[in-house]
Coordinates of C-alpha atoms and ligand atoms in Angstrom, one line a residue:
X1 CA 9.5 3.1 7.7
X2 CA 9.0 -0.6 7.2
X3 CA 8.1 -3.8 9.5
X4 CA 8.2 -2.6 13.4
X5 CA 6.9 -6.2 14.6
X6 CA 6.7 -9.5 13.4
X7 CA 4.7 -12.8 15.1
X8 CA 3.9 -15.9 13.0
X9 CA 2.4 -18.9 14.2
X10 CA 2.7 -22.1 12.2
X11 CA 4.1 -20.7 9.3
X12 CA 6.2 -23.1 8.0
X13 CA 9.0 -24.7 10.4
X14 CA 7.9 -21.8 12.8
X15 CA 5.5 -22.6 15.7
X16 CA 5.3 -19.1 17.3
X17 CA 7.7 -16.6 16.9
X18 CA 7.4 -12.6 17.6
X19 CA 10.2 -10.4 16.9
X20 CA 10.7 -6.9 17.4
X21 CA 12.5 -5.3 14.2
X22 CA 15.3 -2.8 13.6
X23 CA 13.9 -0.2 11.0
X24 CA 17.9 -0.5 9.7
X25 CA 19.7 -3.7 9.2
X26 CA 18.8 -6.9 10.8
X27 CA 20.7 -9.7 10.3
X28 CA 19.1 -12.6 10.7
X29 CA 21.6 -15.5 12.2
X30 CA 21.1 -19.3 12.8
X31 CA 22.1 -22.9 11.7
X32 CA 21.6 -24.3 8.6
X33 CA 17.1 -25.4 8.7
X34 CA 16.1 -23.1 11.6
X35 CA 13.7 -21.5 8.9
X36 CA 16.0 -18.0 8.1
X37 CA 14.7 -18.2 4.5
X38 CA 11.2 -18.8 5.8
X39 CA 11.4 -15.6 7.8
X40 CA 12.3 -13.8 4.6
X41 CA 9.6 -15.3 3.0
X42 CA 6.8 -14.6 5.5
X43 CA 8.3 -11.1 5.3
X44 CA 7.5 -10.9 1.7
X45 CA 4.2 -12.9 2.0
X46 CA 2.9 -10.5 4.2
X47 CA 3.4 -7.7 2.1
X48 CA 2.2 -9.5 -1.2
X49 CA 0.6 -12.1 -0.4
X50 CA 2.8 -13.8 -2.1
X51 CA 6.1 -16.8 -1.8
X52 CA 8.7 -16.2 -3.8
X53 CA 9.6 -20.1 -3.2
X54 CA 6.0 -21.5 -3.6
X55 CA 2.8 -21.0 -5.6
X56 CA 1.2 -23.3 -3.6
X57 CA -0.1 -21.6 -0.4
X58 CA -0.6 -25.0 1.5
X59 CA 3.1 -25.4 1.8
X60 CA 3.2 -22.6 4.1
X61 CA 1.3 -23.8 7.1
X62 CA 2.9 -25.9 9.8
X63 CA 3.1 -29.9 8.9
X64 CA 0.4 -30.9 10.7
X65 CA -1.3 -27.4 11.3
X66 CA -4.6 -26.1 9.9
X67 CA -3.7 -22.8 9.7
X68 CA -1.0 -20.2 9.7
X69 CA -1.0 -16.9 10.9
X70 CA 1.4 -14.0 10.0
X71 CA 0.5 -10.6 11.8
X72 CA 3.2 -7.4 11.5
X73 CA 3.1 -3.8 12.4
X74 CA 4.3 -1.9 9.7
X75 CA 5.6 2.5 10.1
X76 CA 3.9 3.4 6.5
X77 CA 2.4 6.7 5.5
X78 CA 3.2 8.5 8.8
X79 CA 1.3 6.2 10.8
X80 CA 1.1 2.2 12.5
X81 CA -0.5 -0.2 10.5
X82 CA -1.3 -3.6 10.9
X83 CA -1.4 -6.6 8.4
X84 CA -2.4 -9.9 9.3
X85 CA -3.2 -12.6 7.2
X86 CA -4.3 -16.0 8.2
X87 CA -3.7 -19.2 5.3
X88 CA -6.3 -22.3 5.8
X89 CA -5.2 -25.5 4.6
X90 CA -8.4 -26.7 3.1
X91 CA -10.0 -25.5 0.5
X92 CA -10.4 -22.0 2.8
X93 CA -9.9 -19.0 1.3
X94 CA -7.2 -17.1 2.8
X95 CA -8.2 -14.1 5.0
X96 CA -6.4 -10.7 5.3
X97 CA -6.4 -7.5 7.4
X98 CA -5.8 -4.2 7.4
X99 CA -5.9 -1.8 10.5
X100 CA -8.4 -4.8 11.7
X101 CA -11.0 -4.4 8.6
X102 CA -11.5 -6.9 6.6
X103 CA -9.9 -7.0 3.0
X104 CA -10.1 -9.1 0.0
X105 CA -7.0 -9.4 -2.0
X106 CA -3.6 -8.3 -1.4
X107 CA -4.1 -5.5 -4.0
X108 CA -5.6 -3.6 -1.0
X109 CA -2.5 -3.5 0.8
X110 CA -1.2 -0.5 -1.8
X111 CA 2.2 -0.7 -1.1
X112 CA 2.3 -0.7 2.8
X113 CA 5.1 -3.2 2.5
X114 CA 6.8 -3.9 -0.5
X115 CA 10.1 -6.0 -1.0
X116 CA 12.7 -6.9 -2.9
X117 CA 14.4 -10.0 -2.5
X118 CA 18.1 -10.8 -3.5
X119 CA 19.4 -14.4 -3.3
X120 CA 22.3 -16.7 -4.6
X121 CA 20.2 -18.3 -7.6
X122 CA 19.8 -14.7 -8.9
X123 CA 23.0 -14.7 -9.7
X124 CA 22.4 -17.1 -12.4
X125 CA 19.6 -14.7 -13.6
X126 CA 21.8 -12.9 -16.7
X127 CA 23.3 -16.6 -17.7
X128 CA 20.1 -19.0 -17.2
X129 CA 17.9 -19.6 -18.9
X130 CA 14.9 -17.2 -20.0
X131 CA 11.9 -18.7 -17.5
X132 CA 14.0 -17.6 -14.6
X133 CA 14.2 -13.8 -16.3
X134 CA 10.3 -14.1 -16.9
X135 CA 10.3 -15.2 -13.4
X136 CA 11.9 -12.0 -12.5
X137 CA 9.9 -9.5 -14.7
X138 CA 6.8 -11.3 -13.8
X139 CA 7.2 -10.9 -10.2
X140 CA 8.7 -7.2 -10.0
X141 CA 5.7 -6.1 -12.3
X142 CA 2.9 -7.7 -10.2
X143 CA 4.1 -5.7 -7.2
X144 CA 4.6 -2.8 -9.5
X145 CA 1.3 -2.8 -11.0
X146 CA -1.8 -4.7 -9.5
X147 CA -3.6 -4.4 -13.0
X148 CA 0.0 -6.2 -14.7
X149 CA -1.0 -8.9 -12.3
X150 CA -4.7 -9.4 -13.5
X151 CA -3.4 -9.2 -16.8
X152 CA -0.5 -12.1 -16.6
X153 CA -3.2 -14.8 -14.9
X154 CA -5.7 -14.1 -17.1
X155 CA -2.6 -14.3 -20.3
X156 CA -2.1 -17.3 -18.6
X157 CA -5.2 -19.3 -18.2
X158 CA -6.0 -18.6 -21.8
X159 CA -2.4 -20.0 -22.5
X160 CA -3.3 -23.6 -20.5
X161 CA -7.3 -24.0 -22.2
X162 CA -5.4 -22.9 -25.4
X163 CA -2.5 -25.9 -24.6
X164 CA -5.2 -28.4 -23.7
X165 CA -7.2 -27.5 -27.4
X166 CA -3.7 -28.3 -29.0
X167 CA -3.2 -31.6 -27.4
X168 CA -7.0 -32.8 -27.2
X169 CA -7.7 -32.2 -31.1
X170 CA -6.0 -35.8 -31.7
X171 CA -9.1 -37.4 -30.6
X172 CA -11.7 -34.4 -31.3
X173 CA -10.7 -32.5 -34.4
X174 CA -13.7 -30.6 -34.0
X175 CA -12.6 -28.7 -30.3
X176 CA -10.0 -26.7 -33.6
X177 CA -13.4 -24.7 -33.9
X178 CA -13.0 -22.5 -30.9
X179 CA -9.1 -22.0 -31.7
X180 CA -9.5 -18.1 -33.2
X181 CA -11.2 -17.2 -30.4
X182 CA -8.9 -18.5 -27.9
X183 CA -5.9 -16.6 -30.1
X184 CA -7.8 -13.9 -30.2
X185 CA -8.5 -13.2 -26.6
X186 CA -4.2 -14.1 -26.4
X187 CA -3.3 -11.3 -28.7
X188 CA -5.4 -9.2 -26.7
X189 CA -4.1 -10.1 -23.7
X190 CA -0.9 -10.4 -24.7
X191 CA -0.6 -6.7 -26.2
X192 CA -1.2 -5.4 -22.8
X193 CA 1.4 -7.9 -21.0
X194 CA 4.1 -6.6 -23.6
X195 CA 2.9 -2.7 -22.7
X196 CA 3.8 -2.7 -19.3
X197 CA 6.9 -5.3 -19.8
X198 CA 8.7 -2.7 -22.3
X199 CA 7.6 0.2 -19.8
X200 CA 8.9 -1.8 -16.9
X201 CA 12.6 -2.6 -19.0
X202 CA 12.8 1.1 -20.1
X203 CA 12.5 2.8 -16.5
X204 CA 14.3 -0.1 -14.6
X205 CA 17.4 0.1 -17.6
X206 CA 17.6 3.8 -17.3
X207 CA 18.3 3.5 -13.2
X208 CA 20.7 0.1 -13.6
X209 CA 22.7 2.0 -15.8
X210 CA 23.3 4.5 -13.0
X211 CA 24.4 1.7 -10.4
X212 CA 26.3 0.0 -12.9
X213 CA 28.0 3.1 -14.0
X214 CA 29.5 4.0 -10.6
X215 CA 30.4 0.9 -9.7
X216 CA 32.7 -0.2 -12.5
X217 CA 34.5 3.3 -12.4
X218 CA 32.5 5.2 -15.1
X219 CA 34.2 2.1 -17.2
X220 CA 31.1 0.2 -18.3
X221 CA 27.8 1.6 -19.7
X222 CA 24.7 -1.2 -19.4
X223 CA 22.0 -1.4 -21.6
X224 CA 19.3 -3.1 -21.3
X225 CA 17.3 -4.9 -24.0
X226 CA 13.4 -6.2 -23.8
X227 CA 12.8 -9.2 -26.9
X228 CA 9.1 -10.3 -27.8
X229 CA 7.6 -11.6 -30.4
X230 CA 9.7 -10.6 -33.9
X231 CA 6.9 -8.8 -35.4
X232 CA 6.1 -6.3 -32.8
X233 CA 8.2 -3.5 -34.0
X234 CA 7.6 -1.2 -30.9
X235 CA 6.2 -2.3 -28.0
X236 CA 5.6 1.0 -27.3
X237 CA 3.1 1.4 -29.6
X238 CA -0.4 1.7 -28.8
X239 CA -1.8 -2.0 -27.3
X240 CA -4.2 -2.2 -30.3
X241 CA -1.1 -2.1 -32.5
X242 CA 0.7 -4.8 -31.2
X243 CA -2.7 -6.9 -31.0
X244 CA -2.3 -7.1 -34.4
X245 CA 0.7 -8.2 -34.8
X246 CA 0.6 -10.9 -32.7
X247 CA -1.9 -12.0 -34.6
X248 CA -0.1 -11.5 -37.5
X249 CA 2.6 -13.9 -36.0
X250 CA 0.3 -16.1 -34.9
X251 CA -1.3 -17.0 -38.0
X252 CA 2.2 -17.3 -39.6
X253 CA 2.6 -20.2 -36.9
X254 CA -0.7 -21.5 -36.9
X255 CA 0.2 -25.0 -38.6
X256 CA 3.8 -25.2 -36.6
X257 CA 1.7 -25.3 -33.8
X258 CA -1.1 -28.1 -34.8
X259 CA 1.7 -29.8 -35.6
X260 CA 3.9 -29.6 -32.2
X261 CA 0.5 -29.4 -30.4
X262 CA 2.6 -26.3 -28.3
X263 CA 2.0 -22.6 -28.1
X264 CA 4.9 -21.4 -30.0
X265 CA 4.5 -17.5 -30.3
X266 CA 3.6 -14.9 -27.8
X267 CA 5.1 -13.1 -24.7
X268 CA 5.2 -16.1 -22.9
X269 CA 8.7 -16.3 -25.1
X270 CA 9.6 -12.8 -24.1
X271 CA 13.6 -12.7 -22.6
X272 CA 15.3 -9.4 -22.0
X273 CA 19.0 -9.2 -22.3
X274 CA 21.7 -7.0 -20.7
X275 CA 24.7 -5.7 -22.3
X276 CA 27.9 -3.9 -20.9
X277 CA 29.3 -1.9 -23.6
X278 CA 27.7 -3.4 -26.5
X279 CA 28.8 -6.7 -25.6
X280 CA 25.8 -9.2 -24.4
X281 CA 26.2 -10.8 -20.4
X282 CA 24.9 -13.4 -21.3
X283 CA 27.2 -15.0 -23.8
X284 CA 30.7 -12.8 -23.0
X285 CA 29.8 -11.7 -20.0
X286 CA 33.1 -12.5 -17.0
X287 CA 31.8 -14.0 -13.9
X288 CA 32.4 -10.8 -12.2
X289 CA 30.7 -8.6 -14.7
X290 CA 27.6 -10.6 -14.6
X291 CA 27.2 -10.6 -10.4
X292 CA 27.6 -6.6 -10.6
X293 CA 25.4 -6.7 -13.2
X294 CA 22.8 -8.5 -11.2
X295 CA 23.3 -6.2 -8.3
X296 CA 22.4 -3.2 -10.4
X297 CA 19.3 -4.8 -11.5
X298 CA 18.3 -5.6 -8.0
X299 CA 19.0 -2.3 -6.6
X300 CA 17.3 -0.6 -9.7
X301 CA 14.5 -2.4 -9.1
X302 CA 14.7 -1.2 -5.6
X303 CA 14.3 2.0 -6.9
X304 CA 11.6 2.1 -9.3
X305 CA 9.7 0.9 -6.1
X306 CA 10.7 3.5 -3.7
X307 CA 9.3 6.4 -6.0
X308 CA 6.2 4.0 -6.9
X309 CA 4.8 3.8 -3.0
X310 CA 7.4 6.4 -1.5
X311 CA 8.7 4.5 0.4
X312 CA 12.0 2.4 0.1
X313 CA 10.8 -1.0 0.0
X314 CA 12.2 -3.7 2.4
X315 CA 15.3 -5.9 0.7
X316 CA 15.7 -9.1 1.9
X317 CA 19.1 -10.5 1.5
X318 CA 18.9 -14.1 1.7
X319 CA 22.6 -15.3 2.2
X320 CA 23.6 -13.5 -1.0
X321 CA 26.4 -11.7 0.8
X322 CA 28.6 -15.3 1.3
X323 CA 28.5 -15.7 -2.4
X324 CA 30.1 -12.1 -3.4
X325 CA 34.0 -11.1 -3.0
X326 CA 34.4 -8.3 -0.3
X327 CA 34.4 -5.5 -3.4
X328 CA 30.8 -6.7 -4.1
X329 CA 29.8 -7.0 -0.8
X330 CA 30.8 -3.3 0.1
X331 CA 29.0 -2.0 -3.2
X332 CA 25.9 -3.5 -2.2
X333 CA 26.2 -2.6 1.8
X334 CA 27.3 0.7 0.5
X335 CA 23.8 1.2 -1.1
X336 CA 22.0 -0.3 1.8
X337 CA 22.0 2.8 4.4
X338 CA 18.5 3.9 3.1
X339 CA 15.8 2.1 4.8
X340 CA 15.2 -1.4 6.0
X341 CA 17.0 -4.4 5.4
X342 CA 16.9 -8.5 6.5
X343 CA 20.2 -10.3 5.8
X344 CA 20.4 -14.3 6.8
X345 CA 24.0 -15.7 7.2
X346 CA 24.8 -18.9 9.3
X347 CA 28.0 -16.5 10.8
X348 CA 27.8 -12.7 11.3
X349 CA 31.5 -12.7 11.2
X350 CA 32.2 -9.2 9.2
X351 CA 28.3 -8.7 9.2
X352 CA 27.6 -8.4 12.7
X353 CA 28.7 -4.1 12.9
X354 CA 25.9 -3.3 10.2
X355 CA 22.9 -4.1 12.8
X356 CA 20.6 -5.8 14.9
X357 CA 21.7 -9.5 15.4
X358 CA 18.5 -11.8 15.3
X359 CA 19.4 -15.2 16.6
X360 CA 16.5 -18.3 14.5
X361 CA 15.7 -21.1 16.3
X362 CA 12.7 -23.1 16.5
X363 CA 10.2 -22.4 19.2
X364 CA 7.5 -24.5 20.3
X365 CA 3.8 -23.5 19.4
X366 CA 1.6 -21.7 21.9
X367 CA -2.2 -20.5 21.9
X368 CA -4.2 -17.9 19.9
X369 CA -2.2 -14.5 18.7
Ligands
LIG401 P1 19.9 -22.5 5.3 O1 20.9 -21.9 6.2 O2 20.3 -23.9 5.0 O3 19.5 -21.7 4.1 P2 17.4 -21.8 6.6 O4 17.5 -21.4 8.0 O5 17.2 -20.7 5.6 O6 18.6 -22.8 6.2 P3 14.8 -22.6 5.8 O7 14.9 -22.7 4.3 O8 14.1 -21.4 6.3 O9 16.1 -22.8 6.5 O10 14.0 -24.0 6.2 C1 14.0 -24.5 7.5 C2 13.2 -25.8 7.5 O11 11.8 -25.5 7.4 C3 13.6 -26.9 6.5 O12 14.2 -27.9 7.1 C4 12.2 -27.3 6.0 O13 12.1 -28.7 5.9 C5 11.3 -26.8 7.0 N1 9.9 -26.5 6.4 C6 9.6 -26.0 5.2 N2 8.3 -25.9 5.1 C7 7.7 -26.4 6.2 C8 6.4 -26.6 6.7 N3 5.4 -26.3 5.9 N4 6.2 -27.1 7.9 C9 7.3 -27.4 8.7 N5 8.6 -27.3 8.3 C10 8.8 -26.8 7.1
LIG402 MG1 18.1 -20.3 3.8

């Protein structure tokens, strides 16, 4: 299971590069800027079509390429498969194969290689602020569900034409008219966003608990809470439900928000909070407490995907280990002997037993895949 072979060509500091993979641990070593992080992220990319540094796709290609390729043969569903994708730097669309047909979005992919990544700015994910967990939900639901990810742009793009009417009523007072139906269309949306999202926090709460459980000794019992808007009382509820009361909040904040020319209510607000024994991470939570936390959540997340495509999902470790005391480190390595994993360090030191040893430098470009 996972990603058998690997070869990009100009994608991002990397002019050619083609690497044979260990279905266990690979551990990805190499000075600081020989592009270990961008090997993690052409790893996710090519299962997702999707960075998790960069919306913006031309940021991937070579300086001074045209286009980057990213090919890999993957061990899925008790066969080989291949995935390539090639990124254009005009105004190109992107093109992507499966098995050598022709597909047209990632959605297509179903699964062949899902990942998870864990990195040092997640540990500021419990204590941060709430965009960053948004971030997070946001990004483990779109692989989750492809219909979440419809959902979210299109929650989106309402949100930006809904902004612009705020701000451009200054000088036309009359644009106000086609407010309702932009609020309407968010409440819809919206309802459905908050569906999956309390869905998401209930299954991925029940298996952090687990992990958190056995890791602090049986000591501390995590909960985790999803927040949305105040007057949804159960996001549960059927989505027509919670339309409704959106809409309800809405119109209690329809002159707040003429007045601060902002979107003020709806899930684009949402937060979720975790709590260990009652008592919430984020404010009380010790330093330690917090990074175990975080670990939980990662490897729960880990798990929801594994019975989701049946497969454990490639984690990608991007020099998150250096950042965790050795108790932290062997709770996380501990979990790792199930399926494939990419670690990036500057030294193996302690590492180097766990695997494969991948040495990153940069090689120069050649011709054609
Ligand atoms: P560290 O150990 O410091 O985390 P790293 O090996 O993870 O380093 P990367 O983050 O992968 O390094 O980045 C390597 C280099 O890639 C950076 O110096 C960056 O400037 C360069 N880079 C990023 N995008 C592009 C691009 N589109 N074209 C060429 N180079 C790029
Ligand atoms: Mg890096």
């Amino acid at each position: 299971m996972g990603l058998e072979r690997l070869e990009l060509r100009d994608f991002r500091n990397h002019g050619h590069l083609a690497l044979d993979l260990d279905p266990g641990v690979n551990l990805i070593v190499g000075d600081n800027a020989q592009g270990k992080t961008n090997l993690l992220e052409a790893i996710g990319f090519l299962g997702s079509g999707k960075s998790f540094r960069t919306q913006r796709q031309s940021e991937l290609i070579r300086f001074g390429a045209d286009m980057a390729e990213l090919e890999g043969t993957v061990f899925a569903q008790d066969r080989h498969q291949t995935i390539r994708w090639v990124l254009f730097s005009g105004a190109r669309p992107r093109m992507l194969w499966r098995n050598g047909a022709k597909k047209r979005s990632a959605g297509e992919l179903g699964g062949l290689l899902p990942s998870v990544l864990f990195c040092p700015e997640d540990l500021t994910l419990l204590k941060g602020g709430a965009a960053q967990r948004r971030r997070f939900m946001d990004q483990a639901l779109c692989q989750l569900r492809p219909n979440y990810e419809a959902a979210i742009g299109e929650y989106q793009k309402i949100l930006e034409q809904k902004s612009r009417i705020l701000k451009d009523k200054e000088e036309n007072i009359a644009v106000l008219a086609v407010l309702p139906e932009f609020n309407d269309r968010l409440c819809q949306v919206g309802a459905m966003v908050i569906s999956y999202r309390a869905r998401f926090f209930q299954a991925l709460a029940r298996e952090a608990a687990v992990y958190h459980r056995q890791f602090s000794g049986e000591l501390e019992a995590l909960a985790l809470g999803y927040k949305t808007v105040s007057t949804v009382t159960d996001p549960f509820a059927p989505v027509e439900t919670i339309r409704g009361q959106l809409q309800a909040h809405l119109e209690e904040h329809y002159r707040a928000e003429l007045a601060s020319q902002q979107c003020l209510t709806g899930p684009h607000k949402d937060d979720f909070e975790v709590s260990l024994n009652g008592i919430g991470v984020r404010a009380f939570g010790s330093q330690g407490q917090t990074r175990t936390a975080t670990i939980s959540l990662k490897l729960a997340l880990r798990q929801l995907m594994s019975r989701e495509f049946g497969q454990e999902p490639v984690l990608l470790l991007d020099d998150v280990l250096s950042e965790l005391d050795p108790k932290r480190q062997d709770f996380l390595l501990n979990q790792i002997h199930r399926g494939q994993v990419f670690i990036t360090c500057c030294e193996p030191g302690r590492f180097t037993r766990l695997g494969t040893t991948i040495p990153i430098g940069v090689q120069p470009a050649g011709d054609g895949l």
